Coordinates of C-alpha atoms in Angstrom, one line a residue:
M1 CA -28.0 33.7 -9.1
N2 CA -27.1 36.2 -6.5
R3 CA -29.4 36.5 -3.5
P4 CA -29.0 38.8 -0.5
D5 CA -28.8 36.8 2.7
I6 CA -30.2 38.7 5.7
R7 CA -31.0 35.9 8.0
W8 CA -27.8 36.3 10.0
V9 CA -28.0 40.1 10.1
V10 CA -29.9 40.8 13.3
P11 CA -29.3 43.3 16.1
E12 CA -26.8 41.9 18.6
R13 CA -28.2 40.7 21.8
G14 CA -26.5 41.8 25.0
N15 CA -26.4 44.9 27.1
R16 CA -23.3 47.2 27.4
I17 CA -23.8 47.8 31.1
V18 CA -24.1 44.1 31.9
M19 CA -21.2 43.3 29.7
T20 CA -19.1 46.0 31.4
A21 CA -19.9 44.5 34.8
L22 CA -18.9 41.0 33.5
L23 CA -15.7 42.4 32.1
G24 CA -14.9 44.0 35.5
F25 CA -15.5 40.6 37.2
A26 CA -13.3 38.9 34.6
R27 CA -10.5 41.3 35.2
R28 CA -10.6 41.0 38.9
F29 CA -11.2 37.2 39.3
G30 CA -9.5 35.7 36.3
R31 CA -10.4 33.3 33.6
R32 CA -11.0 30.1 35.7
R33 CA -13.4 31.7 38.2
T34 CA -15.3 33.8 35.6
S35 CA -15.9 30.7 33.5
M36 CA -18.2 29.4 36.2
L37 CA -20.6 32.2 35.3
L38 CA -21.0 30.8 31.8
W39 CA -23.2 27.9 33.0
P40 CA -26.2 30.1 34.2
I41 CA -25.6 32.5 31.3
S42 CA -25.8 29.7 28.7
F43 CA -28.9 28.3 30.4
Y44 CA -30.5 31.7 30.2
F45 CA -30.0 31.9 26.5
L46 CA -31.1 28.3 26.0
V47 CA -34.4 29.2 27.6
M48 CA -35.0 32.7 26.4
D49 CA -33.5 32.9 22.9
Y50 CA -35.9 30.8 20.7
R51 CA -34.2 31.9 17.5
A52 CA -30.8 30.8 18.6
R53 CA -32.2 27.5 19.9
R54 CA -33.9 26.8 16.6
G55 CA -30.8 27.8 14.6
S56 CA -28.5 25.6 16.7
R57 CA -30.8 22.6 16.2
V58 CA -30.9 23.1 12.4
C59 CA -27.1 23.5 12.3
L60 CA -26.3 20.5 14.5
Q61 CA -28.8 18.2 12.8
R62 CA -27.2 18.9 9.4
I63 CA -23.7 18.3 10.7
L64 CA -24.3 15.3 13.0
G65 CA -27.0 13.7 10.9
R66 CA -29.2 12.8 13.9
Q67 CA -32.0 14.3 16.1
I68 CA -30.8 17.1 18.3
G69 CA -31.8 17.5 22.0
L70 CA -31.7 20.4 24.4
R71 CA -28.4 19.0 25.9
D72 CA -26.8 19.3 22.4
I73 CA -28.1 22.9 22.0
F74 CA -26.9 23.8 25.5
R75 CA -23.4 22.4 24.7
H76 CA -23.4 24.5 21.5
I77 CA -24.4 27.7 23.3
H78 CA -22.0 27.0 26.2
H79 CA -19.0 26.5 23.8
F80 CA -19.8 29.8 22.2
A81 CA -19.8 31.4 25.6
E82 CA -16.4 29.9 26.4
V83 CA -14.9 31.2 23.2
T84 CA -16.4 34.6 23.8
L85 CA -14.9 34.7 27.3
D86 CA -11.6 33.7 25.9
R87 CA -11.9 36.7 23.6
V88 CA -11.7 38.9 26.7
Y89 CA -8.3 37.5 27.7
F90 CA -7.0 37.6 24.1
L91 CA -7.8 41.3 24.1
L92 CA -6.4 41.9 27.6
G93 CA -3.3 39.8 27.2
G94 CA -1.4 38.8 30.3
V95 CA -1.2 35.6 32.3
D96 CA -4.8 34.5 31.6
E97 CA -4.4 34.7 27.8
P98 CA -5.1 31.3 26.3
K99 CA -2.1 29.3 25.1
L100 CA -1.7 28.6 21.4
H101 CA -0.5 25.4 19.7
V102 CA 0.4 26.4 16.1
S103 CA 0.8 24.2 13.0
G104 CA 1.4 25.3 9.5
R105 CA 3.1 28.5 10.6
D106 CA 5.5 28.3 7.7
V107 CA 2.5 28.3 5.3
L108 CA 1.6 31.8 6.5
L109 CA 5.2 33.1 6.5
D110 CA 5.8 31.7 3.0
A111 CA 2.7 33.4 1.7
L112 CA 3.8 36.7 3.2
G113 CA 7.2 36.2 1.7
R114 CA 5.8 36.6 -1.8
G115 CA 5.4 40.3 -1.1
K116 CA 1.7 40.6 -2.1
G117 CA 0.1 40.3 1.3
C118 CA -2.1 37.5 2.2
L119 CA -5.9 36.7 2.4
L120 CA -6.5 34.7 5.5
L121 CA -9.8 32.9 5.2
G122 CA -11.5 31.7 8.3
A123 CA -15.1 30.9 9.3
H124 CA -17.3 31.4 12.3
I125 CA -15.7 28.3 13.7
G126 CA -13.7 28.6 16.9
S127 CA -11.8 31.9 17.5
F128 CA -10.4 34.4 15.1
D129 CA -9.0 36.4 18.0
A130 CA -6.5 33.6 18.6
M131 CA -5.0 34.3 15.2
R132 CA -5.0 38.0 15.8
A133 CA -3.1 37.3 19.0
L134 CA -0.6 35.1 17.1
G135 CA -0.1 37.9 14.5
A136 CA 0.6 40.4 17.2
E137 CA 3.1 38.0 18.8
R138 CA 4.9 37.6 15.5
N139 CA 4.7 41.3 14.6
I140 CA 2.5 40.6 11.6
R141 CA 0.2 43.4 10.6
M142 CA -3.3 42.0 10.3
R143 CA -6.5 43.8 9.2
M144 CA -10.0 42.2 9.6
L145 CA -12.7 42.6 7.0
M146 CA -15.9 42.7 9.0
Y147 CA -19.6 43.5 8.8
R148 CA -20.2 46.1 11.5
R149 CA -23.8 47.4 11.1
N150 CA -25.4 44.9 13.5
L151 CA -22.9 45.2 16.4
G152 CA -24.2 46.4 19.7
G153 CA -23.1 47.7 23.1
A154 CA -21.8 44.3 24.3
T155 CA -19.2 44.1 21.5
A156 CA -18.3 47.7 21.9
A157 CA -17.5 47.1 25.5
L158 CA -15.4 44.1 24.5
E159 CA -13.5 45.9 21.8
A160 CA -12.7 48.8 24.2
L161 CA -10.4 46.4 26.1
A162 CA -7.9 46.8 23.2
P163 CA -7.5 50.4 22.1
D164 CA -6.0 49.5 18.8
Y165 CA -8.7 46.9 17.9
E166 CA -10.9 49.2 15.8
A167 CA -7.9 50.4 13.8
G168 CA -7.4 46.9 12.6
I169 CA -10.8 46.6 11.1
I170 CA -12.0 47.3 7.5
A171 CA -15.8 47.6 7.5
I172 CA -17.7 45.8 4.8
G173 CA -20.1 47.8 2.7
Q174 CA -18.3 51.2 2.7
P175 CA -17.5 53.1 -0.5
D176 CA -13.7 52.7 0.1
T177 CA -13.8 49.1 1.5
M178 CA -12.1 47.4 -1.5
L179 CA -9.6 50.3 -1.8
K180 CA -8.6 49.8 1.8
V181 CA -8.2 46.1 1.3
A182 CA -6.1 46.5 -1.9
E183 CA -3.9 49.1 -0.1
S184 CA -3.4 46.8 2.9
L185 CA -2.4 43.9 0.6
A186 CA 0.0 46.2 -1.3
R187 CA 1.7 46.9 2.0
G188 CA 2.2 43.2 2.6
E189 CA -0.3 42.9 5.3
V190 CA -2.7 40.1 6.2
V191 CA -6.4 40.6 5.5
G192 CA -8.6 38.3 7.5
I193 CA -12.1 37.3 6.2
L194 CA -14.7 35.1 7.8
A195 CA -15.9 33.8 4.4
D196 CA -18.8 31.5 5.4
R197 CA -21.5 34.1 5.2
A198 CA -22.5 36.1 2.1
A199 CA -23.0 39.8 2.6
I200 CA -26.3 41.5 2.1
A201 CA -25.1 43.1 -1.1
G202 CA -22.6 41.6 -3.4
R203 CA -22.0 38.6 -5.6
S204 CA -22.2 35.1 -4.2
V205 CA -21.4 31.6 -5.5
G206 CA -23.4 28.5 -4.9
V207 CA -21.6 25.4 -3.4
H208 CA -22.8 22.4 -1.4
L209 CA -22.2 21.9 2.3
F210 CA -23.5 18.9 4.1
G211 CA -25.6 17.9 1.1
R212 CA -27.4 21.2 0.5
E213 CA -26.6 24.3 -1.5
I214 CA -25.3 27.4 0.4
R215 CA -24.2 30.8 -0.9
L216 CA -20.6 32.0 -0.2
P217 CA -19.2 35.4 -1.0
E218 CA -17.2 35.6 -4.3
G219 CA -15.3 38.6 -3.0
P220 CA -12.3 36.9 -1.4
F221 CA -11.6 34.8 -4.4
R222 CA -12.0 37.6 -6.9
L223 CA -9.6 39.7 -4.7
A224 CA -7.0 37.0 -5.0
L225 CA -7.4 37.0 -8.8
L226 CA -7.2 40.8 -8.9
T227 CA -4.3 41.3 -6.6
G228 CA -2.3 38.1 -6.9
A229 CA -2.5 37.7 -3.1
P230 CA -2.1 34.1 -1.9
I231 CA -5.0 32.6 0.1
V232 CA -4.3 30.8 3.4
M233 CA -7.2 29.1 5.3
A234 CA -7.0 29.4 9.0
S235 CA -8.7 27.9 12.1
A236 CA -8.3 28.1 15.8
L237 CA -10.2 25.4 17.8
R238 CA -10.5 25.4 21.5
R239 CA -9.2 22.4 23.4
N240 CA -10.8 21.1 26.6
D241 CA -8.0 22.6 28.7
G242 CA -8.8 26.1 27.3
S243 CA -5.8 26.3 24.9
Y244 CA -6.2 26.6 21.2
D245 CA -5.0 24.6 18.2
V246 CA -4.2 27.2 15.4
K247 CA -3.7 25.7 12.0
F248 CA -2.8 27.4 8.6
E249 CA -3.4 25.6 5.3
A250 CA -2.5 26.8 1.9
M251 CA -5.0 27.1 -0.9
P252 CA -3.4 26.5 -4.4
S253 CA -2.9 29.7 -6.2
L254 CA -5.8 30.7 -8.4
L255 CA -3.4 32.2 -10.9
A256 CA -1.5 29.0 -11.3
T257 CA -4.5 27.2 -12.9
Q258 CA -4.2 27.7 -16.7
G259 CA -6.9 27.5 -19.3
R260 CA -9.9 28.3 -17.0
G261 CA -12.1 31.3 -17.0
R262 CA -12.4 33.6 -14.0
R263 CA -15.9 32.3 -13.0
A264 CA -14.6 28.7 -13.1
L265 CA -11.6 29.6 -10.9
V266 CA -13.9 31.4 -8.4
Q267 CA -16.2 28.4 -8.3
A268 CA -13.4 25.9 -7.8
A269 CA -11.9 28.0 -5.0
A270 CA -15.3 28.3 -3.2
E271 CA -15.8 24.6 -3.4
Q272 CA -12.4 23.9 -1.9
Y273 CA -13.1 26.4 0.9
A274 CA -16.5 24.7 1.5
A275 CA -14.8 21.2 1.7
W276 CA -12.3 22.6 4.2
M277 CA -15.1 24.0 6.3
E278 CA -17.1 20.8 6.2
N279 CA -14.1 18.8 7.4
L280 CA -13.6 21.2 10.3
C281 CA -17.3 21.0 11.2
R282 CA -17.3 17.2 11.2
A283 CA -14.3 17.2 13.5
H284 CA -15.6 20.0 15.8
P285 CA -19.4 20.2 15.3
F286 CA -20.1 22.4 18.4
A287 CA -17.4 25.0 17.3
W288 CA -19.3 26.4 14.3
F289 CA -21.3 29.3 15.8
N290 CA -24.3 29.5 13.5
F291 CA -27.4 30.2 15.5
Y292 CA -29.7 30.9 12.6
D293 CA -31.2 28.8 9.8
Y294 CA -28.0 28.6 7.6
W295 CA -29.5 26.3 5.0
N296 CA -32.9 28.1 4.9
E297 CA -34.5 24.8 5.9
T298 CA -37.5 26.2 7.9
T299 CA -38.8 28.5 5.2

């Protein structure tokens, strides 16, 4: 059964003027000093954003399996604020850009060596900008498949820091979206997808995550079947010192599995992705940035 999921598609909070002022402060005073502003900002959202507070509680209760207090929710919001600030310095580059510790680099390079591009599957866990920065460092052409309709002025101000950022995005839901993805893979590029949220329109597949069914998009796995592009799962988790652990893990080729129908292959791949995501969340519960009712538990 395919159900459109609109719970996460809400107008972005944040004002472009305020964000521009914060970016000016960040450029002038650097990452360490600017990070001090995250405490009052996080407290503001803890108090004022009921929807985010409720979504954080639902998410953390499911992951941690215990009652969640305001201190937990504040920690969740503050960690999101830290990763958002780090995004500024990933986009700007320079001395304040967070350091990266990479494992599984050969997995990504081996996948690209097959000449069919690569589908890089991540989730809203940690930072995808860390992987974009790593791709730029290695001169790897990376395109990001993103849902753009709910973005606001704050994100526009952020993305303006890197003039070439928008050129690396393929917008979901456009008539030529899949054509652009296929062309990018044919050129041997990496297409990054945050695959933990099903789009409003499109096919989805049911899997279990922390004991309850969720819907994941079928698109990434069908793309792999259609194009032969290998799938690599990627994560970038923030350390306490502000650096990031970037890890690449291979997903077995869908085409290598014989005697199974297309639907069964997609289901198996989605279940493997969900298991990978659950393991990440258990190890880093405050790094999954879901501030809405992901499991539809309050309806």
